[in-house]
């Protein structure tokens, strides 16, 4: 106490990390129940006792074929739906029962993905300093973040942040928040978790309600977890663990598209979740706005690469959404391959999806490494309103130190 008073600016500076936040590990999980898209129209119209709506089933079958989904995993099984006949009627009060299901299932799914991420990271769960969690599948207090502390063996002092109802951009939003936490708290190790089950959306088909068909054909359940930290270290625990960054998060931005408040909407109703996400306007506004968002992200960094020189992690809202991104940016077919594969194999899992895309991308890049995978990349996610999240990513080399930035960037 007797030493000279510290300068507040120096204290703040000393608490900040030196380097950028980096993704140090990724884990994913899905429920066991796998549904094949080809078989789903028969299942769905059968489970909802709607076989008599033959024209609507044909329309649903055509829609299922164009969404870009081959299979998905769903928490709700025929057995669970059989126990809740009230879920079939969108106008019946069923929210409480749906929330009870989410309250039990979402933390379990989130914990499974988190355990995988922490195992890959290699350090003890107690070394996690911050927890940032998101879900659209409920709004409980205490929430999934609270439940994860005992489930994972995190410290009770872990600093928690919970983001509810951010829609499909939630996965990018939690990464953005974690980047700020990691860069402003030297030594912080942030566990980021996104987890979704879509039982809130399940209801019977009705003539004139196209949104219900899109909801049933597009969405899947899953969880993704990421460990984020700056300045990777090597520690002895007592075994030697060397943190290996996968992607550095160079910048993270969020933009509202003007006059888009009614484009993608979702709200809680007594019968589950209502709203509209499926208009063609989503495609039009994404097409009209993504290039500006990308230029705003890349130009200040002095990265002048063409779009085809980057790697891409785009939230796959649907196959038409990815087609629109492809068309506007004139991307080579392989550029959105990771997004298309995740959409095909898991469906749109809201914010979880982009974490699966990052996982798929890093596996593909490990294989490509010798042939020279791109060094710089873009992550994009879209969601309610129309909100666009844009991140600049930097691939780290296999040794885990990250390649040197180009001269242009160093000078910027
Ligand atoms: C829903 C779509 C797949 C439909 O694809 P297209 O637009 O290419 O459709 P299309 O013109 O070929 O039409 C296919 C069939 O659907 C019917 N159809 C299309 N749009 C319709 C509408 N709004 N109302 C009623 N019917 C409609 C057509 O009549 C046709 O029927 P027929 O077969 O009888 O001729 C697409 O518009 C789309 O991907 N929209 C964006 C959805 C999305 O990804 N949202 C964001 C992700 S979720 C999200 O982001 C949520 C969140 O953030 O919370």
Short mmCIF file of C-alpha atoms and ligand atoms in Angstrom, two decimals:
data_model
loop_
_atom_site.label_atom_id
_atom_site.label_comp_id
_atom_site.label_asym_id
_atom_site.label_seq_id
_atom_site.Cartn_x
_atom_site.Cartn_y
_atom_site.Cartn_z
CA UNK A 1 0.00 0.00 0.00
CA UNK A 2 3.00 2.24 0.51
CA UNK A 3 4.11 2.31 -3.15
CA UNK A 4 3.32 5.17 -5.56
CA UNK A 5 -0.34 5.28 -6.74
CA UNK A 6 -0.78 3.42 -9.98
CA UNK A 7 -1.85 5.22 -13.12
CA UNK A 8 -5.35 4.05 -14.10
CA UNK A 9 -4.47 3.98 -17.79
CA UNK A 10 -1.46 1.79 -17.04
CA UNK A 11 -3.61 -0.57 -14.99
CA UNK A 12 -6.11 -0.85 -17.87
CA UNK A 13 -3.37 -1.35 -20.45
CA UNK A 14 -1.71 -4.06 -18.35
CA UNK A 15 -5.03 -5.90 -18.10
CA UNK A 16 -5.51 -6.06 -21.85
CA UNK A 17 -4.24 -8.93 -23.96
CA UNK A 18 -1.42 -8.35 -26.44
CA UNK A 19 -2.78 -10.32 -29.36
CA UNK A 20 -6.14 -10.84 -31.04
CA UNK A 21 -8.78 -13.24 -29.73
CA UNK A 22 -8.49 -16.64 -31.33
CA UNK A 23 -10.66 -19.72 -31.53
CA UNK A 24 -8.71 -22.35 -29.57
CA UNK A 25 -11.12 -25.31 -29.79
CA UNK A 26 -14.53 -26.25 -31.19
CA UNK A 27 -17.06 -28.84 -30.04
CA UNK A 28 -20.44 -29.81 -31.47
CA UNK A 29 -23.37 -32.03 -30.47
CA UNK A 30 -26.78 -33.12 -31.76
CA UNK A 31 -29.66 -35.14 -30.32
CA UNK A 32 -29.69 -38.85 -31.24
CA UNK A 33 -32.92 -38.67 -33.29
CA UNK A 34 -31.93 -38.31 -36.97
CA UNK A 35 -34.60 -37.53 -39.60
CA UNK A 36 -34.06 -37.90 -43.32
CA UNK A 37 -35.52 -35.11 -45.41
CA UNK A 38 -36.87 -37.54 -48.04
CA UNK A 39 -38.94 -39.31 -45.39
CA UNK A 40 -39.93 -36.23 -43.43
CA UNK A 41 -43.08 -35.11 -45.33
CA UNK A 42 -44.73 -38.51 -44.70
CA UNK A 43 -43.66 -38.45 -41.06
CA UNK A 44 -44.79 -34.86 -40.50
CA UNK A 45 -48.19 -35.13 -42.15
CA UNK A 46 -48.73 -38.50 -40.40
CA UNK A 47 -47.66 -37.28 -36.93
CA UNK A 48 -49.96 -34.25 -37.23
CA UNK A 49 -52.89 -36.31 -38.64
CA UNK A 50 -52.89 -34.14 -41.76
CA UNK A 51 -52.69 -36.83 -44.49
CA UNK A 52 -55.95 -35.53 -45.96
CA UNK A 53 -54.17 -32.27 -46.97
CA UNK A 54 -52.61 -33.95 -50.00
CA UNK A 55 -52.00 -30.73 -51.98
CA UNK A 56 -50.26 -29.15 -49.01
CA UNK A 57 -48.13 -32.26 -48.47
CA UNK A 58 -47.05 -32.12 -52.12
CA UNK A 59 -46.11 -28.46 -51.69
CA UNK A 60 -44.17 -29.32 -48.52
CA UNK A 61 -42.35 -32.12 -50.33
CA UNK A 62 -41.28 -29.69 -53.09
CA UNK A 63 -40.18 -27.14 -50.48
CA UNK A 64 -38.16 -29.78 -48.56
CA UNK A 65 -36.30 -30.55 -51.78
CA UNK A 66 -35.24 -26.96 -52.36
CA UNK A 67 -34.06 -26.01 -48.85
CA UNK A 68 -30.70 -27.78 -49.24
CA UNK A 69 -31.22 -30.16 -46.31
CA UNK A 70 -30.59 -33.92 -46.58
CA UNK A 71 -30.95 -34.84 -42.91
CA UNK A 72 -31.37 -33.20 -39.52
CA UNK A 73 -31.39 -34.12 -35.83
CA UNK A 74 -34.44 -33.31 -33.73
CA UNK A 75 -35.01 -33.57 -30.00
CA UNK A 76 -38.73 -34.12 -30.55
CA UNK A 77 -39.49 -37.71 -31.45
CA UNK A 78 -42.78 -39.33 -32.42
CA UNK A 79 -43.04 -40.50 -28.80
CA UNK A 80 -42.59 -37.00 -27.35
CA UNK A 81 -45.10 -35.53 -29.80
CA UNK A 82 -47.55 -38.31 -28.93
CA UNK A 83 -47.39 -37.22 -25.29
CA UNK A 84 -48.23 -33.61 -26.25
CA UNK A 85 -51.26 -33.55 -28.56
CA UNK A 86 -51.65 -29.85 -27.70
CA UNK A 87 -48.50 -29.11 -29.78
CA UNK A 88 -50.45 -29.86 -32.97
CA UNK A 89 -52.78 -26.88 -32.53
CA UNK A 90 -50.92 -23.57 -32.94
CA UNK A 91 -53.78 -21.78 -31.16
CA UNK A 92 -53.82 -24.03 -28.06
CA UNK A 93 -51.83 -22.99 -24.96
CA UNK A 94 -48.70 -25.15 -25.06
CA UNK A 95 -45.86 -22.78 -24.25
CA UNK A 96 -45.35 -24.01 -20.67
CA UNK A 97 -44.89 -27.62 -21.78
CA UNK A 98 -42.53 -26.61 -24.56
CA UNK A 99 -40.44 -24.49 -22.17
CA UNK A 100 -40.24 -27.37 -19.69
CA UNK A 101 -38.81 -29.59 -22.42
CA UNK A 102 -36.25 -26.94 -23.37
CA UNK A 103 -35.31 -26.33 -19.74
CA UNK A 104 -34.13 -29.92 -19.37
CA UNK A 105 -32.82 -30.62 -22.87
CA UNK A 106 -30.92 -27.48 -23.87
CA UNK A 107 -28.37 -27.50 -20.99
CA UNK A 108 -27.64 -31.19 -21.64
CA UNK A 109 -27.00 -30.57 -25.34
CA UNK A 110 -24.97 -27.45 -24.56
CA UNK A 111 -22.89 -29.39 -22.03
CA UNK A 112 -22.14 -32.17 -24.53
CA UNK A 113 -20.75 -29.72 -27.10
CA UNK A 114 -18.87 -27.82 -24.37
CA UNK A 115 -17.21 -30.97 -23.01
CA UNK A 116 -15.93 -31.73 -26.51
CA UNK A 117 -14.55 -28.20 -26.92
CA UNK A 118 -12.89 -28.27 -23.50
CA UNK A 119 -11.40 -31.73 -24.19
CA UNK A 120 -9.90 -30.47 -27.45
CA UNK A 121 -8.58 -27.35 -25.72
CA UNK A 122 -6.79 -29.65 -23.23
CA UNK A 123 -6.91 -27.45 -20.14
CA UNK A 124 -9.12 -28.06 -17.07
CA UNK A 125 -12.69 -26.70 -17.18
CA UNK A 126 -11.83 -24.65 -14.10
CA UNK A 127 -9.47 -22.54 -16.26
CA UNK A 128 -12.50 -21.09 -18.10
CA UNK A 129 -12.84 -17.51 -16.82
CA UNK A 130 -15.91 -16.33 -18.78
CA UNK A 131 -19.00 -18.01 -20.20
CA UNK A 132 -21.08 -16.51 -23.02
CA UNK A 133 -24.20 -18.51 -23.90
CA UNK A 134 -27.03 -18.00 -26.37
CA UNK A 135 -30.28 -19.76 -27.13
CA UNK A 136 -33.63 -19.03 -28.77
CA UNK A 137 -35.14 -22.13 -27.20
CA UNK A 138 -36.47 -20.60 -24.02
CA UNK A 139 -35.94 -17.78 -21.60
CA UNK A 140 -35.39 -19.18 -18.13
CA UNK A 141 -33.91 -17.60 -15.02
CA UNK A 142 -31.49 -18.93 -14.03
CA UNK A 143 -30.69 -20.02 -17.55
CA UNK A 144 -28.53 -22.46 -19.50
CA UNK A 145 -25.44 -20.52 -18.49
CA UNK A 146 -26.15 -21.16 -14.79
CA UNK A 147 -26.82 -24.88 -15.35
CA UNK A 148 -23.58 -25.27 -17.30
CA UNK A 149 -21.47 -24.32 -14.28
CA UNK A 150 -22.12 -27.55 -12.31
CA UNK A 151 -22.55 -29.67 -15.46
CA UNK A 152 -19.06 -28.75 -16.69
CA UNK A 153 -17.31 -28.20 -13.36
CA UNK A 154 -16.71 -24.52 -14.05
CA UNK A 155 -15.77 -22.23 -11.18
CA UNK A 156 -18.73 -20.57 -9.43
CA UNK A 157 -16.91 -17.29 -10.08
CA UNK A 158 -16.97 -17.76 -13.86
CA UNK A 159 -18.32 -14.51 -15.37
CA UNK A 160 -21.52 -15.33 -17.26
CA UNK A 161 -23.31 -13.51 -20.07
CA UNK A 162 -26.59 -14.85 -21.48
CA UNK A 163 -28.05 -13.78 -24.83
CA UNK A 164 -31.66 -14.80 -25.55
CA UNK A 165 -33.64 -14.59 -28.79
CA UNK A 166 -31.00 -13.31 -31.18
CA UNK A 167 -32.24 -15.62 -33.94
CA UNK A 168 -29.83 -16.91 -36.51
CA UNK A 169 -27.10 -14.33 -35.97
CA UNK A 170 -26.70 -15.48 -32.33
CA UNK A 171 -23.67 -17.67 -33.09
CA UNK A 172 -21.76 -14.74 -34.55
CA UNK A 173 -22.97 -12.44 -31.76
CA UNK A 174 -21.51 -14.65 -29.02
CA UNK A 175 -18.21 -14.91 -30.87
CA UNK A 176 -18.15 -11.10 -31.16
CA UNK A 177 -18.83 -10.64 -27.43
CA UNK A 178 -16.20 -13.26 -26.55
CA UNK A 179 -13.62 -11.49 -28.74
CA UNK A 180 -14.10 -8.28 -26.76
CA UNK A 181 -13.93 -10.13 -23.44
CA UNK A 182 -10.76 -12.02 -24.39
CA UNK A 183 -8.94 -8.98 -25.75
CA UNK A 184 -9.80 -6.79 -22.76
CA UNK A 185 -8.97 -9.30 -20.02
CA UNK A 186 -5.42 -10.65 -20.17
CA UNK A 187 -5.43 -14.41 -19.72
CA UNK A 188 -9.23 -14.73 -20.13
CA UNK A 189 -10.47 -18.00 -21.58
CA UNK A 190 -14.04 -17.66 -22.76
CA UNK A 191 -16.34 -20.62 -23.33
CA UNK A 192 -18.89 -19.64 -25.98
CA UNK A 193 -21.98 -21.85 -26.31
CA UNK A 194 -24.95 -21.78 -28.67
CA UNK A 195 -27.65 -24.42 -28.22
CA UNK A 196 -31.05 -24.93 -29.82
CA UNK A 197 -33.95 -27.33 -29.86
CA UNK A 198 -36.88 -26.47 -32.13
CA UNK A 199 -39.78 -28.02 -30.26
CA UNK A 200 -41.08 -24.43 -29.85
CA UNK A 201 -41.77 -24.38 -33.60
CA UNK A 202 -43.50 -27.73 -34.01
CA UNK A 203 -47.15 -27.51 -35.02
CA UNK A 204 -49.50 -28.95 -37.62
CA UNK A 205 -49.59 -27.68 -41.21
CA UNK A 206 -52.41 -25.32 -42.18
CA UNK A 207 -53.50 -24.07 -45.59
CA UNK A 208 -52.23 -20.52 -46.09
CA UNK A 209 -49.48 -20.79 -43.46
CA UNK A 210 -46.31 -21.11 -45.53
CA UNK A 211 -44.12 -20.18 -42.56
CA UNK A 212 -45.08 -23.38 -40.73
CA UNK A 213 -43.89 -25.42 -43.71
CA UNK A 214 -40.54 -23.62 -43.80
CA UNK A 215 -40.09 -24.06 -40.05
CA UNK A 216 -40.74 -27.81 -40.25
CA UNK A 217 -38.56 -28.36 -43.31
CA UNK A 218 -35.56 -26.20 -42.48
CA UNK A 219 -34.60 -26.23 -38.83
CA UNK A 220 -32.59 -28.77 -36.86
CA UNK A 221 -31.39 -29.12 -33.27
CA UNK A 222 -27.82 -28.95 -32.01
CA UNK A 223 -25.22 -27.19 -29.93
CA UNK A 224 -21.85 -25.67 -30.71
CA UNK A 225 -19.16 -24.60 -28.26
CA UNK A 226 -15.94 -22.69 -28.80
CA UNK A 227 -13.08 -21.79 -26.46
CA UNK A 228 -11.72 -18.31 -27.19
CA UNK A 229 -8.63 -16.64 -25.83
CA UNK A 230 -5.80 -14.30 -26.80
CA UNK A 231 -2.06 -14.94 -26.47
CA UNK A 232 -1.98 -18.78 -26.57
CA UNK A 233 0.10 -20.36 -23.85
CA UNK A 234 1.84 -23.60 -23.06
CA UNK A 235 1.13 -24.84 -19.55
CA UNK A 236 1.94 -27.89 -17.43
CA UNK A 237 -1.18 -29.33 -15.77
CA UNK A 238 1.04 -31.51 -14.95
CA UNK A 239 1.02 -32.78 -18.56
CA UNK A 240 2.16 -30.22 -21.14
CA UNK A 241 -0.74 -28.53 -22.91
CA UNK A 242 -0.04 -26.17 -25.77
CA UNK A 243 -3.01 -24.02 -26.86
CA UNK A 244 -3.42 -24.17 -30.62
CA UNK A 245 -5.32 -21.29 -32.22
CA UNK A 246 -7.41 -22.25 -35.22
CA UNK A 247 -8.75 -18.87 -36.40
CA UNK A 248 -7.89 -15.41 -35.11
CA UNK A 249 -10.89 -13.06 -34.97
CA UNK A 250 -9.46 -9.91 -36.54
CA UNK A 251 -12.61 -7.80 -36.55
CA UNK A 252 -16.30 -8.23 -35.73
CA UNK A 253 -19.12 -5.94 -36.83
CA UNK A 254 -22.90 -5.90 -36.75
CA UNK A 255 -25.18 -3.93 -39.09
CA UNK A 256 -28.92 -3.33 -39.25
CA UNK A 257 -30.29 -3.16 -42.78
CA UNK A 258 -32.47 -0.01 -42.93
CA UNK A 259 -36.27 -0.47 -42.91
CA UNK A 260 -35.98 -4.23 -42.29
CA UNK A 261 -37.84 -4.50 -38.99
CA UNK A 262 -40.52 -6.81 -40.39
CA UNK A 263 -38.35 -8.99 -42.60
CA UNK A 264 -37.28 -11.74 -40.18
CA UNK A 265 -39.40 -11.79 -37.02
CA UNK A 266 -40.00 -14.23 -34.22
CA UNK A 267 -42.01 -13.88 -31.01
CA UNK A 268 -43.18 -16.03 -28.14
CA UNK A 269 -46.87 -16.99 -28.22
CA UNK A 270 -49.04 -19.18 -26.01
CA UNK A 271 -48.67 -21.88 -28.70
CA UNK A 272 -44.89 -21.78 -29.12
CA UNK A 273 -43.05 -19.36 -31.39
CA UNK A 274 -44.67 -17.28 -34.11
CA UNK A 275 -43.21 -14.93 -36.68
CA UNK A 276 -42.07 -14.86 -40.27
CA UNK A 277 -38.64 -15.71 -41.60
CA UNK A 278 -39.32 -16.97 -45.05
CA UNK A 279 -40.14 -14.10 -47.39
CA UNK A 280 -38.19 -13.64 -50.60
CA UNK A 281 -37.34 -10.19 -49.21
CA UNK A 282 -34.75 -11.95 -47.01
CA UNK A 283 -32.93 -13.03 -50.15
CA UNK A 284 -33.24 -9.62 -51.78
CA UNK A 285 -31.94 -7.69 -48.77
CA UNK A 286 -29.05 -10.11 -48.21
CA UNK A 287 -28.13 -9.69 -51.87
CA UNK A 288 -28.36 -5.90 -51.70
CA UNK A 289 -26.30 -5.49 -48.54
CA UNK A 290 -23.60 -8.12 -48.07
CA UNK A 291 -20.95 -6.62 -50.33
CA UNK A 292 -21.15 -3.26 -48.52
CA UNK A 293 -20.82 -5.06 -45.15
CA UNK A 294 -17.78 -6.94 -46.41
CA UNK A 295 -16.09 -3.85 -47.83
CA UNK A 296 -16.70 -2.01 -44.53
CA UNK A 297 -14.99 -4.91 -42.72
CA UNK A 298 -12.04 -5.53 -45.04
CA UNK A 299 -11.09 -2.10 -46.42
CA UNK A 300 -10.00 -0.53 -43.08
CA UNK A 301 -7.66 -3.49 -42.57
CA UNK A 302 -5.98 -2.96 -45.92
CA UNK A 303 -6.79 -6.49 -47.02
CA UNK A 304 -7.37 -6.09 -50.72
CA UNK A 305 -7.93 -9.74 -51.59
CA UNK A 306 -10.68 -10.68 -54.04
CA UNK A 307 -13.66 -12.51 -52.57
CA UNK A 308 -12.46 -15.76 -54.16
CA UNK A 309 -9.10 -15.44 -52.38
CA UNK A 310 -10.79 -15.78 -48.98
CA UNK A 311 -12.19 -18.75 -47.09
CA UNK A 312 -15.86 -18.43 -46.17
CA UNK A 313 -18.00 -19.29 -43.14
CA UNK A 314 -21.52 -18.16 -44.05
CA UNK A 315 -24.58 -18.97 -41.95
CA UNK A 316 -26.60 -21.23 -44.25
CA UNK A 317 -30.12 -19.88 -43.75
CA UNK A 318 -31.33 -22.02 -46.65
CA UNK A 319 -30.02 -23.14 -50.04
CA UNK A 320 -31.57 -20.07 -51.76
CA UNK A 321 -29.78 -17.82 -49.24
CA UNK A 322 -26.42 -19.40 -50.12
CA UNK A 323 -27.24 -19.20 -53.84
CA UNK A 324 -27.84 -15.48 -53.39
CA UNK A 325 -24.48 -14.99 -51.61
CA UNK A 326 -22.77 -16.99 -54.35
CA UNK A 327 -24.40 -14.95 -57.09
CA UNK A 328 -23.74 -11.50 -55.62
CA UNK A 329 -20.10 -12.18 -54.73
CA UNK A 330 -19.48 -14.35 -57.82
CA UNK A 331 -17.89 -17.03 -55.66
CA UNK A 332 -16.35 -20.21 -57.01
CA UNK A 333 -18.55 -23.24 -56.21
CA UNK A 334 -16.19 -24.62 -53.57
CA UNK A 335 -16.18 -21.40 -51.50
CA UNK A 336 -19.45 -22.11 -49.69
CA UNK A 337 -18.90 -25.88 -49.58
CA UNK A 338 -18.57 -25.96 -45.76
CA UNK A 339 -21.83 -23.98 -45.34
CA UNK A 340 -23.67 -26.17 -47.84
CA UNK A 341 -22.46 -29.37 -46.21
CA UNK A 342 -23.54 -28.28 -42.73
CA UNK A 343 -26.96 -27.22 -44.05
CA UNK A 344 -27.28 -30.55 -45.83
CA UNK A 345 -26.24 -32.73 -42.88
CA UNK A 346 -27.77 -30.81 -39.96
CA UNK A 347 -30.29 -28.24 -41.27
CA UNK A 348 -30.44 -24.64 -40.08
CA UNK A 349 -29.77 -24.76 -36.33
CA UNK A 350 -30.12 -20.99 -35.82
CA UNK A 351 -26.94 -19.54 -34.25
CA UNK A 352 -25.42 -22.99 -33.73
CA UNK A 353 -25.01 -23.47 -37.47
CA UNK A 354 -22.12 -21.09 -38.00
CA UNK A 355 -20.11 -22.88 -35.27
CA UNK A 356 -20.63 -26.15 -37.16
CA UNK A 357 -19.48 -24.34 -40.32
CA UNK A 358 -16.26 -23.22 -38.58
CA UNK A 359 -15.69 -26.81 -37.44
CA UNK A 360 -16.26 -28.14 -40.96
CA UNK A 361 -14.05 -25.45 -42.43
CA UNK A 362 -11.08 -26.15 -40.17
CA UNK A 363 -11.26 -29.86 -40.98
CA UNK A 364 -11.32 -29.08 -44.70
CA UNK A 365 -8.44 -26.62 -44.29
CA UNK A 366 -6.30 -29.12 -42.39
CA UNK A 367 -6.56 -31.36 -45.44
CA UNK A 368 -5.88 -28.46 -47.83
CA UNK A 369 -2.97 -27.07 -45.80
CA UNK A 370 -0.23 -28.44 -48.01
CA UNK A 371 -1.97 -27.13 -51.12
CA UNK A 372 -2.24 -23.68 -49.57
CA UNK A 373 -5.59 -22.91 -47.97
CA UNK A 374 -6.49 -19.18 -47.96
CA UNK A 375 -5.01 -17.19 -45.10
CA UNK A 376 -7.87 -14.68 -44.68
CA UNK A 377 -11.54 -15.39 -44.37
CA UNK A 378 -15.00 -13.91 -43.84
CA UNK A 379 -17.72 -15.05 -41.48
CA UNK A 380 -21.24 -13.79 -42.16
CA UNK A 381 -24.49 -14.46 -40.34
CA UNK A 382 -27.99 -13.08 -40.86
CA UNK A 383 -30.94 -12.82 -38.52
CA UNK A 384 -33.91 -10.87 -37.22
CA UNK A 385 -34.79 -7.49 -38.64
CA UNK A 386 -32.41 -7.99 -41.11
CA UNK A 387 -29.22 -7.95 -39.08
CA UNK A 388 -25.89 -8.82 -40.66
CA UNK A 389 -22.87 -9.93 -38.64
CA UNK A 390 -19.51 -9.74 -40.44
CA UNK A 391 -16.19 -10.99 -39.13
CA UNK A 392 -12.73 -11.01 -40.59
CA UNK A 393 -10.91 -14.21 -39.69
CA UNK A 394 -7.26 -15.17 -40.03
CA UNK A 395 -6.31 -18.82 -40.36
CA UNK A 396 -3.55 -19.90 -37.98
CA UNK A 397 -0.82 -22.16 -39.25
CA UNK A 398 -0.63 -25.73 -37.98
CA UNK A 399 2.07 -24.97 -35.38
CA UNK A 400 -0.47 -22.71 -33.78
CA UNK A 401 1.31 -19.38 -33.84
CA UNK A 402 -0.59 -17.65 -36.65
CA UNK A 403 1.04 -16.42 -39.86
CA UNK A 404 2.53 -12.95 -39.93
CA UNK A 405 0.11 -10.29 -41.16
CA UNK A 406 0.77 -8.94 -44.64
CA UNK A 407 2.80 -5.73 -44.99
CA UNK A 408 -0.31 -3.81 -45.96
CA UNK A 409 -2.03 -4.78 -42.73
CA UNK A 410 1.00 -4.08 -40.57
CA UNK A 411 1.18 -0.59 -42.06
CA UNK A 412 -2.54 0.12 -41.56
C1 LIG B 1 -38.53 -20.01 -48.37
C2 LIG B 1 -37.63 -20.15 -49.57
C3 LIG B 1 -36.78 -21.38 -49.40
C4 LIG B 1 -38.46 -20.34 -50.81
O1 LIG B 1 -37.59 -20.39 -51.90
P1 LIG B 1 -37.85 -19.50 -53.17
O2 LIG B 1 -38.04 -18.12 -52.69
O3 LIG B 1 -36.76 -19.74 -54.15
O4 LIG B 1 -39.21 -20.13 -53.59
P2 LIG B 1 -39.95 -20.34 -54.96
O5 LIG B 1 -40.29 -19.02 -55.50
O6 LIG B 1 -39.22 -21.31 -55.83
O7 LIG B 1 -41.19 -21.08 -54.35
C5 LIG B 1 -41.16 -22.40 -53.87
C6 LIG B 1 -42.55 -22.73 -53.40
O8 LIG B 1 -42.82 -21.97 -52.19
C7 LIG B 1 -43.92 -21.10 -52.42
N1 LIG B 1 -43.64 -19.87 -51.71
C8 LIG B 1 -42.47 -19.21 -51.68
N2 LIG B 1 -42.56 -18.15 -50.87
C9 LIG B 1 -43.84 -18.14 -50.39
C10 LIG B 1 -44.55 -17.32 -49.50
N3 LIG B 1 -43.96 -16.27 -48.92
N4 LIG B 1 -45.83 -17.61 -49.22
C11 LIG B 1 -46.43 -18.69 -49.78
N5 LIG B 1 -45.80 -19.55 -50.63
C12 LIG B 1 -44.52 -19.26 -50.94
C13 LIG B 1 -44.01 -20.91 -53.90
O9 LIG B 1 -45.32 -20.55 -54.27
C14 LIG B 1 -43.62 -22.29 -54.41
O10 LIG B 1 -44.71 -23.16 -54.23
P3 LIG B 1 -45.04 -24.35 -55.26
O11 LIG B 1 -44.02 -25.43 -55.01
O12 LIG B 1 -46.41 -24.77 -54.88
O13 LIG B 1 -44.94 -23.78 -56.65
C15 LIG B 1 -36.75 -18.89 -49.76
O14 LIG B 1 -37.56 -17.75 -50.00
C16 LIG B 1 -35.87 -18.64 -48.61
O15 LIG B 1 -34.87 -19.32 -48.45
N6 LIG B 1 -36.16 -17.61 -47.82
C17 LIG B 1 -35.31 -17.27 -46.73
C18 LIG B 1 -35.57 -18.21 -45.60
C19 LIG B 1 -34.46 -18.09 -44.65
O16 LIG B 1 -33.43 -18.65 -44.81
N7 LIG B 1 -34.64 -17.26 -43.68
C20 LIG B 1 -33.61 -16.93 -42.84
C21 LIG B 1 -33.14 -18.12 -42.06
S1 LIG B 1 -33.95 -18.33 -40.64
C22 LIG B 1 -33.48 -17.07 -39.70
O17 LIG B 1 -32.59 -16.41 -40.02
C23 LIG B 1 -34.37 -16.90 -38.53
C24 LIG B 1 -33.85 -16.02 -37.48
O18 LIG B 1 -32.88 -15.32 -37.63
O19 LIG B 1 -34.44 -16.01 -36.44
#
